[in-house]
Tab-separated table of C-alpha atoms in Angstrom:
chain	number	residue	atom	x	y	z
A	120	UNK	CA	-203.850	-69.781	67.842
A	121	UNK	CA	-207.602	-69.274	67.935
A	122	UNK	CA	-210.003	-72.141	67.697
A	123	UNK	CA	-211.467	-70.652	64.586
A	124	UNK	CA	-208.050	-70.757	62.975
A	125	UNK	CA	-207.655	-74.368	63.902
A	126	UNK	CA	-211.023	-75.182	62.317
A	127	UNK	CA	-210.102	-73.229	59.200
A	128	UNK	CA	-206.855	-75.119	58.886
A	129	UNK	CA	-208.717	-78.409	59.271
A	130	UNK	CA	-211.123	-77.475	56.461
A	131	UNK	CA	-208.257	-76.540	54.165
A	132	UNK	CA	-206.498	-79.798	54.918
A	133	UNK	CA	-209.643	-81.708	54.022
A	134	UNK	CA	-209.973	-79.797	50.764
A	135	UNK	CA	-206.324	-80.481	49.996
A	136	UNK	CA	-206.844	-84.177	50.577
A	137	UNK	CA	-209.926	-84.159	48.349
A	138	UNK	CA	-208.051	-82.286	45.605
A	139	UNK	CA	-205.126	-84.658	45.884
A	140	UNK	CA	-207.444	-87.646	45.667
A	141	UNK	CA	-209.108	-86.306	42.555
A	142	UNK	CA	-205.707	-85.619	40.965
A	143	UNK	CA	-204.532	-89.145	41.742
A	144	UNK	CA	-207.764	-90.534	40.343
A	145	UNK	CA	-207.354	-88.562	37.105
A	146	UNK	CA	-203.741	-89.689	36.787
A	147	UNK	CA	-204.766	-93.312	37.208
A	148	UNK	CA	-207.594	-92.966	34.671
A	149	UNK	CA	-205.330	-91.183	32.190
A	150	UNK	CA	-202.648	-93.808	32.716
A	151	UNK	CA	-205.112	-96.601	32.133
A	152	UNK	CA	-206.380	-94.923	28.967
A	153	UNK	CA	-202.813	-94.425	27.789
A	154	UNK	CA	-202.045	-98.113	28.317
A	155	UNK	CA	-205.198	-99.073	26.418
A	156	UNK	CA	-204.235	-96.719	23.582
A	157	UNK	CA	-200.712	-98.109	23.403
A	158	UNK	CA	-201.984	-101.679	23.407
A	159	UNK	CA	-204.479	-100.777	20.676
A	160	UNK	CA	-201.748	-99.189	18.572
A	161	UNK	CA	-199.526	-102.226	19.033
A	162	UNK	CA	-202.367	-104.574	18.114
A	163	UNK	CA	-203.368	-102.505	15.085
A	164	UNK	CA	-199.753	-102.284	13.951
A	165	UNK	CA	-199.322	-106.012	14.448
A	166	UNK	CA	-202.570	-106.677	12.603
A	167	UNK	CA	-201.593	-104.420	9.715
A	168	UNK	CA	-198.156	-105.977	9.570
A	169	UNK	CA	-199.687	-109.433	9.764
A	170	UNK	CA	-202.147	-108.617	6.988
A	171	UNK	CA	-199.224	-107.766	4.730
A	172	UNK	CA	-197.630	-111.178	5.250
A	173	UNK	CA	-200.168	-113.188	3.299
A	174	UNK	CA	-201.854	-112.973	-0.077
A	175	UNK	CA	-204.880	-115.158	0.571
A	176	UNK	CA	-206.357	-117.783	2.863
A	177	UNK	CA	-207.518	-121.248	1.925
A	178	UNK	CA	-209.656	-122.310	4.840
A	179	UNK	CA	-207.457	-121.522	7.826
A	180	UNK	CA	-204.218	-121.819	5.834
A	181	UNK	CA	-202.484	-118.586	4.829
A	182	UNK	CA	-200.617	-118.212	1.545
A	183	UNK	CA	-197.334	-116.531	2.446
A	184	UNK	CA	-196.491	-113.411	0.424
A	185	UNK	CA	-192.888	-114.474	-0.181
A	186	UNK	CA	-193.982	-117.922	-1.309
A	187	UNK	CA	-196.593	-116.410	-3.618
A	188	UNK	CA	-193.910	-114.203	-5.166
A	189	UNK	CA	-191.789	-117.280	-5.911
A	190	UNK	CA	-194.721	-119.067	-7.539
A	191	UNK	CA	-195.637	-115.945	-9.485
A	192	UNK	CA	-192.091	-115.647	-10.773
A	193	UNK	CA	-192.158	-119.276	-11.933
A	194	UNK	CA	-195.496	-118.819	-13.696
A	195	UNK	CA	-194.338	-115.642	-15.424
A	196	UNK	CA	-191.161	-117.373	-16.552
A	197	UNK	CA	-193.198	-120.261	-17.980
A	198	UNK	CA	-195.532	-117.855	-19.780
A	199	UNK	CA	-192.620	-116.029	-21.380
A	200	UNK	CA	-191.025	-119.330	-22.333
A	201	UNK	CA	-194.246	-120.524	-23.941
A	202	UNK	CA	-194.458	-117.263	-25.858
A	203	UNK	CA	-190.773	-117.636	-26.831
A	204	UNK	CA	-189.800	-114.316	-25.242
A	205	UNK	CA	-186.572	-113.723	-23.382
A	206	UNK	CA	-187.033	-112.039	-19.970
A	207	UNK	CA	-185.544	-108.599	-19.257
A	208	UNK	CA	-186.140	-107.473	-22.827
A	209	UNK	CA	-188.445	-104.851	-24.362
A	210	UNK	CA	-190.465	-107.743	-25.798
A	211	UNK	CA	-191.091	-109.134	-22.314
A	212	UNK	CA	-192.061	-105.735	-20.953
A	213	UNK	CA	-194.488	-105.251	-23.806
A	214	UNK	CA	-195.900	-108.753	-23.340
A	215	UNK	CA	-196.970	-107.931	-19.780
A	216	UNK	CA	-198.558	-104.702	-21.003
A	217	UNK	CA	-200.434	-105.947	-24.062
A	218	UNK	CA	-201.082	-109.709	-23.963
A	219	UNK	CA	-204.648	-110.770	-23.217
A	220	UNK	CA	-205.886	-114.060	-21.766
A	221	UNK	CA	-209.673	-114.350	-21.955
A	222	UNK	CA	-210.113	-110.785	-20.734
A	223	UNK	CA	-207.267	-110.862	-18.217
A	224	UNK	CA	-203.989	-109.053	-18.663
A	225	UNK	CA	-200.884	-111.247	-18.775
A	226	UNK	CA	-199.991	-110.156	-15.238
A	227	UNK	CA	-203.443	-110.959	-13.836
A	228	UNK	CA	-203.400	-114.323	-15.607
A	229	UNK	CA	-200.019	-115.111	-14.037
A	230	UNK	CA	-201.376	-114.159	-10.609
A	231	UNK	CA	-204.451	-116.318	-11.182
A	232	UNK	CA	-202.320	-119.339	-12.072
A	233	UNK	CA	-199.979	-118.830	-9.102
A	234	UNK	CA	-202.921	-118.476	-6.719
A	235	UNK	CA	-204.617	-121.580	-8.091
A	236	UNK	CA	-201.432	-123.642	-7.752
A	237	UNK	CA	-200.951	-122.549	-4.148
A	238	UNK	CA	-204.607	-123.124	-3.354
A	239	UNK	CA	-204.250	-126.702	-4.580
A	240	UNK	CA	-201.122	-127.111	-2.460
A	241	UNK	CA	-202.924	-125.850	0.653
A	242	UNK	CA	-205.890	-128.139	0.026
A	243	UNK	CA	-203.564	-131.127	-0.171
A	244	UNK	CA	-201.804	-130.020	3.023
A	245	UNK	CA	-205.125	-129.765	4.865
A	246	UNK	CA	-206.315	-133.096	3.478
A	247	UNK	CA	-203.034	-134.702	4.545
A	248	UNK	CA	-203.555	-133.430	8.090
A	249	UNK	CA	-207.138	-134.706	8.086
A	250	UNK	CA	-205.947	-138.170	7.067
A	251	UNK	CA	-202.975	-138.139	9.423
A	252	UNK	CA	-200.353	-138.168	6.675
A	253	UNK	CA	-197.210	-136.792	8.298
A	254	UNK	CA	-193.562	-136.109	7.617
A	255	UNK	CA	-191.034	-138.252	9.420
A	256	UNK	CA	-188.423	-136.520	11.574
A	257	UNK	CA	-185.655	-137.545	9.167
A	258	UNK	CA	-187.660	-136.145	6.242
A	259	UNK	CA	-188.089	-132.849	8.080
A	260	UNK	CA	-184.348	-132.676	8.718
A	261	UNK	CA	-183.488	-133.389	5.082
A	262	UNK	CA	-185.945	-130.735	3.893
A	263	UNK	CA	-184.731	-128.238	6.483
A	264	UNK	CA	-181.098	-128.800	5.503
A	265	UNK	CA	-182.021	-128.471	1.836
A	266	UNK	CA	-183.759	-125.147	2.475
A	267	UNK	CA	-180.742	-123.812	4.353
A	268	UNK	CA	-178.544	-124.865	1.447
A	269	UNK	CA	-180.869	-123.389	-1.201
A	270	UNK	CA	-181.583	-120.073	0.524
A	271	UNK	CA	-178.464	-118.497	-0.998
A	272	UNK	CA	-180.038	-118.780	-4.456
A	273	UNK	CA	-183.091	-116.770	-3.432
A	274	UNK	CA	-181.356	-113.687	-2.048
A	275	UNK	CA	-183.814	-111.527	-0.119
A	276	UNK	CA	-186.886	-112.886	-1.870
A	277	UNK	CA	-187.735	-115.335	0.912
A	278	UNK	CA	-186.488	-116.012	4.421
A	279	UNK	CA	-185.252	-119.452	5.391
A	280	UNK	CA	-188.180	-120.248	7.713
A	281	UNK	CA	-190.693	-119.621	4.913
A	282	UNK	CA	-188.610	-121.701	2.506
A	283	UNK	CA	-188.453	-124.580	4.986
A	284	UNK	CA	-192.219	-124.399	5.423
A	285	UNK	CA	-192.724	-124.435	1.657
A	286	UNK	CA	-190.462	-127.449	1.155
A	287	UNK	CA	-192.232	-129.346	3.907
A	288	UNK	CA	-195.686	-128.535	2.554
A	289	UNK	CA	-194.689	-129.568	-0.962
A	290	UNK	CA	-193.282	-132.873	0.251
A	291	UNK	CA	-196.291	-133.474	2.480
A	292	UNK	CA	-198.534	-132.904	-0.547
A	293	UNK	CA	-196.422	-135.418	-2.490
A	294	UNK	CA	-196.789	-138.019	0.282
A	295	UNK	CA	-200.518	-137.346	0.349
A	296	UNK	CA	-200.681	-137.851	-3.437
A	297	UNK	CA	-198.902	-141.203	-3.088
A	298	UNK	CA	-201.220	-142.182	-0.247
A	299	UNK	CA	-204.370	-141.296	-2.188
A	300	UNK	CA	-203.299	-142.816	-5.507
A	301	UNK	CA	-202.120	-146.023	-3.820
A	302	UNK	CA	-205.756	-146.623	-2.917
A	303	UNK	CA	-206.881	-146.180	-6.535
A	304	UNK	CA	-207.197	-149.542	-8.246
A	305	UNK	CA	-206.173	-149.515	-11.900
A	306	UNK	CA	-206.026	-152.997	-13.381
A	307	UNK	CA	-203.608	-154.270	-16.020
A	308	UNK	CA	-206.579	-154.772	-18.323
A	309	UNK	CA	-207.562	-151.104	-17.973
A	310	UNK	CA	-204.035	-149.970	-18.816
A	311	UNK	CA	-203.814	-152.347	-21.788
A	312	UNK	CA	-207.218	-151.173	-22.953
A	313	UNK	CA	-205.972	-147.572	-23.102
A	314	UNK	CA	-202.979	-148.663	-25.163
A	315	UNK	CA	-204.993	-150.891	-27.500
A	316	UNK	CA	-207.581	-148.177	-28.107
A	317	UNK	CA	-204.981	-146.096	-29.941
A	318	UNK	CA	-201.478	-147.650	-29.986
A	319	UNK	CA	-200.379	-145.181	-32.642
A	320	UNK	CA	-200.738	-142.313	-30.159
A	321	UNK	CA	-197.919	-143.795	-28.072
A	322	UNK	CA	-195.409	-143.807	-30.933
A	323	UNK	CA	-192.235	-141.773	-30.826
A	324	UNK	CA	-192.535	-139.218	-33.622
A	325	UNK	CA	-190.122	-136.882	-35.377
A	326	UNK	CA	-191.522	-133.726	-36.964
A	327	UNK	CA	-189.978	-130.720	-38.668
A	328	UNK	CA	-191.625	-127.324	-38.598
A	329	UNK	CA	-191.225	-123.763	-39.798
A	330	UNK	CA	-192.717	-121.221	-37.405
A	331	UNK	CA	-194.199	-117.979	-38.694
A	332	UNK	CA	-195.018	-115.882	-35.629
A	333	UNK	CA	-198.216	-113.939	-34.941
A	334	UNK	CA	-196.343	-111.110	-33.285
A	335	UNK	CA	-193.350	-108.871	-33.743
A	336	UNK	CA	-190.471	-110.661	-32.036
A	337	UNK	CA	-188.486	-107.433	-31.631
A	338	UNK	CA	-191.184	-105.490	-29.787
A	339	UNK	CA	-193.323	-108.347	-28.496
A	340	UNK	CA	-196.465	-106.699	-29.881
A	341	UNK	CA	-199.122	-108.914	-31.378
A	342	UNK	CA	-199.697	-108.350	-35.057
A	343	UNK	CA	-202.913	-106.762	-36.258
A	344	UNK	CA	-205.507	-108.982	-37.922
A	345	UNK	CA	-204.197	-107.879	-41.303
A	346	UNK	CA	-200.601	-108.664	-40.343
A	347	UNK	CA	-201.596	-112.050	-38.921
A	348	UNK	CA	-203.336	-112.802	-42.193
A	349	UNK	CA	-200.074	-111.985	-43.975
A	350	UNK	CA	-198.256	-114.389	-41.646
A	351	UNK	CA	-200.779	-117.115	-42.438
A	352	UNK	CA	-200.382	-116.463	-46.164
A	353	UNK	CA	-196.610	-116.784	-45.804
A	354	UNK	CA	-197.085	-120.122	-44.029
A	355	UNK	CA	-199.308	-121.320	-46.886
A	356	UNK	CA	-196.706	-120.228	-49.433
A	357	UNK	CA	-193.970	-122.099	-47.559
A	358	UNK	CA	-196.157	-125.217	-47.366
A	359	UNK	CA	-196.549	-125.132	-51.148
A	360	UNK	CA	-192.780	-124.878	-51.538
A	361	UNK	CA	-192.242	-127.814	-49.173
A	362	UNK	CA	-194.811	-129.872	-51.081
A	363	UNK	CA	-193.091	-128.905	-54.329
A	364	UNK	CA	-189.918	-130.567	-53.079
A	365	UNK	CA	-187.785	-127.710	-51.745
A	366	UNK	CA	-185.392	-128.520	-48.897
A	367	UNK	CA	-187.495	-127.944	-45.774
A	368	UNK	CA	-184.483	-127.680	-43.474
A	369	UNK	CA	-183.049	-124.853	-45.585
A	370	UNK	CA	-186.424	-123.128	-45.653
A	371	UNK	CA	-186.608	-123.457	-41.861
A	372	UNK	CA	-183.147	-121.946	-41.454
A	373	UNK	CA	-184.175	-119.014	-43.662
A	374	UNK	CA	-187.745	-118.307	-42.560
A	375	UNK	CA	-188.534	-119.973	-39.231
A	376	UNK	CA	-188.881	-117.746	-36.170
A	377	UNK	CA	-188.362	-120.678	-33.796
A	378	UNK	CA	-185.384	-119.695	-31.622
A	379	UNK	CA	-184.028	-123.262	-31.732
A	380	UNK	CA	-183.934	-123.520	-35.516
A	381	UNK	CA	-180.230	-122.717	-35.838
A	382	UNK	CA	-179.400	-125.771	-33.730
A	383	UNK	CA	-181.954	-128.317	-34.919
A	384	UNK	CA	-183.230	-127.084	-38.268
A	385	UNK	CA	-186.763	-127.193	-36.875
A	386	UNK	CA	-186.587	-130.934	-36.109
A	387	UNK	CA	-188.134	-132.365	-32.905
A	388	UNK	CA	-188.537	-135.942	-31.609
A	389	UNK	CA	-191.019	-136.700	-28.821
A	390	UNK	CA	-193.874	-138.822	-27.473
A	391	UNK	CA	-197.266	-137.822	-26.101
A	392	UNK	CA	-195.798	-137.773	-22.590
A	393	UNK	CA	-193.352	-134.971	-23.452
A	394	UNK	CA	-194.030	-131.274	-22.918
A	395	UNK	CA	-194.556	-129.616	-26.280
A	396	UNK	CA	-197.061	-127.156	-27.714
A	397	UNK	CA	-200.303	-129.140	-27.583
A	398	UNK	CA	-201.474	-128.342	-31.124
A	399	UNK	CA	-198.012	-129.169	-32.487
A	400	UNK	CA	-197.901	-132.468	-30.571
A	401	UNK	CA	-201.458	-133.519	-31.455
A	402	UNK	CA	-200.853	-133.009	-35.174
A	403	UNK	CA	-197.593	-134.974	-35.201
A	404	UNK	CA	-198.916	-137.899	-33.158
A	405	UNK	CA	-201.919	-138.320	-35.461
A	406	UNK	CA	-200.115	-137.779	-38.781
A	407	UNK	CA	-198.539	-140.329	-41.101
A	408	UNK	CA	-194.921	-140.142	-42.210
A	409	UNK	CA	-194.649	-137.670	-45.081
A	410	UNK	CA	-197.831	-135.784	-44.160
A	411	UNK	CA	-197.599	-131.987	-44.294
A	412	UNK	CA	-199.866	-129.256	-43.033
A	413	UNK	CA	-200.248	-126.002	-41.132
A	414	UNK	CA	-200.973	-125.919	-37.409
A	415	UNK	CA	-202.010	-122.739	-35.605
A	416	UNK	CA	-201.001	-122.226	-31.970
A	417	UNK	CA	-200.409	-119.299	-29.625
A	418	UNK	CA	-196.919	-119.106	-31.104
A	419	UNK	CA	-198.131	-118.613	-34.643
A	420	UNK	CA	-198.411	-120.779	-37.755
A	421	UNK	CA	-196.384	-123.995	-37.906
A	422	UNK	CA	-195.625	-125.438	-41.337
A	423	UNK	CA	-195.372	-129.139	-40.464
A	424	UNK	CA	-194.014	-132.349	-41.937
A	425	UNK	CA	-193.855	-135.696	-40.152
A	426	UNK	CA	-190.435	-137.214	-40.782
A	427	UNK	CA	-190.596	-140.455	-38.810
A	428	UNK	CA	-192.572	-142.473	-36.308
A	429	UNK	CA	-191.405	-145.430	-34.254
A	430	UNK	CA	-193.723	-147.896	-32.554
A	431	UNK	CA	-193.071	-148.166	-28.826
A	432	UNK	CA	-193.775	-151.597	-27.256
A	433	UNK	CA	-196.561	-151.716	-24.679
A	434	UNK	CA	-194.130	-152.731	-21.935
A	435	UNK	CA	-192.171	-149.501	-22.457
A	436	UNK	CA	-195.192	-147.238	-22.022
A	437	UNK	CA	-197.219	-149.250	-19.491
A	438	UNK	CA	-195.877	-147.323	-16.482
A	439	UNK	CA	-196.398	-143.997	-18.237
A	440	UNK	CA	-200.010	-144.862	-19.058
A	441	UNK	CA	-200.714	-145.922	-15.471
A	442	UNK	CA	-199.151	-142.756	-14.051
A	443	UNK	CA	-201.212	-140.620	-16.431
A	444	UNK	CA	-204.379	-142.416	-15.354
A	445	UNK	CA	-203.538	-141.938	-11.667
A	446	UNK	CA	-202.781	-138.253	-12.205
A	447	UNK	CA	-206.078	-137.799	-14.007
A	448	UNK	CA	-208.044	-139.500	-11.237
A	449	UNK	CA	-206.269	-137.472	-8.553
A	450	UNK	CA	-206.972	-134.303	-10.519
A	451	UNK	CA	-210.663	-135.210	-10.497
A	452	UNK	CA	-210.524	-135.599	-6.709
A	453	UNK	CA	-208.793	-132.251	-6.365
A	454	UNK	CA	-211.425	-130.527	-8.485
A	455	UNK	CA	-214.135	-131.986	-6.241
A	456	UNK	CA	-212.356	-130.777	-3.100
A	457	UNK	CA	-212.104	-127.294	-4.580
A	458	UNK	CA	-215.910	-127.155	-4.658
A	459	UNK	CA	-216.038	-127.613	-0.870
A	460	UNK	CA	-216.629	-124.256	0.923
A	461	UNK	CA	-214.147	-125.393	3.576
A	462	UNK	CA	-211.409	-124.966	0.976
A	463	UNK	CA	-212.631	-121.692	-0.502
A	464	UNK	CA	-209.980	-119.081	-1.188
A	465	UNK	CA	-210.300	-115.650	0.404
A	466	UNK	CA	-208.031	-113.073	-1.210
A	467	UNK	CA	-206.314	-110.396	0.855
A	468	UNK	CA	-207.120	-107.617	-1.631
A	469	UNK	CA	-204.843	-105.029	-0.021
A	470	UNK	CA	-201.859	-107.224	-0.812
A	471	UNK	CA	-203.015	-109.135	-3.900
A	472	UNK	CA	-203.999	-106.028	-5.847
A	473	UNK	CA	-200.551	-104.468	-5.401
A	474	UNK	CA	-198.662	-107.439	-6.851
A	475	UNK	CA	-197.261	-107.216	-10.357
């Protein structure tokens, strides 16, 4: 072989090596870019998935989507109950479409209430951590076991880990409440002063009512102004008949739209500590036996008569008064904490806006 050929071969070999080096370099660069792309996709997917798991943040605390759904369901149930509407009926469906709460739809109002309740829970959890209020190991086990037992009632609405977390946060908030209120000094004189200022308000009262609704109970639609005026006129007519001496229980059985009237004839016994329609309760607690009148509430027009009132001794209501005072003072603290930017709520709009 000629020398020239040898030189030519050497040049080609060098070129081949250079080409091979470039190819290897490109493969390595492409591979690195591919890895970066895959990692980015994984991170984006994880981020997107993660962003779907929570409805809002309170400080650094996330509000779990499944937990929010449970709270929302409870709020919606309470709203329907207050409006005396059975769920899974055309009336309920129409309620969510047409009811208005200070400019918010019924659904948005339910979401607002659920979010506010969970925000307050998260604030208490964070405050508990700040003040070193903790759950004991045995408390954690009891709560964990309870969640595992209860999970069957929730179906697929929440997983057991989220339910355990919820139970533990709720109990931690309760322990924090006890810790905070134990430091609040309410004297016996202060409690007695509340009682003495209006002892009548602590009586046990019995009232009968006839409810004339402001909306169509079959469709759930609110009556027009004209129709509501007709309902009010009917209530006035019934009040005149009651005052004229007609049997109010029979009138209630015939005209009242209270769903419990068939069982109790419109008769209710309660104290100020019981959960009743506020307007209904306020009227009864401040009335004298035999007084009649009409009370308007979100339910409609209540034709009222106070049937009985029984004085409750101070000793029997002392604990209730103290608890109410503690709850009020703790509520004031909570409202102050809510003003702190550290506990501001940041809504995850992509999730929150899709909830119904």
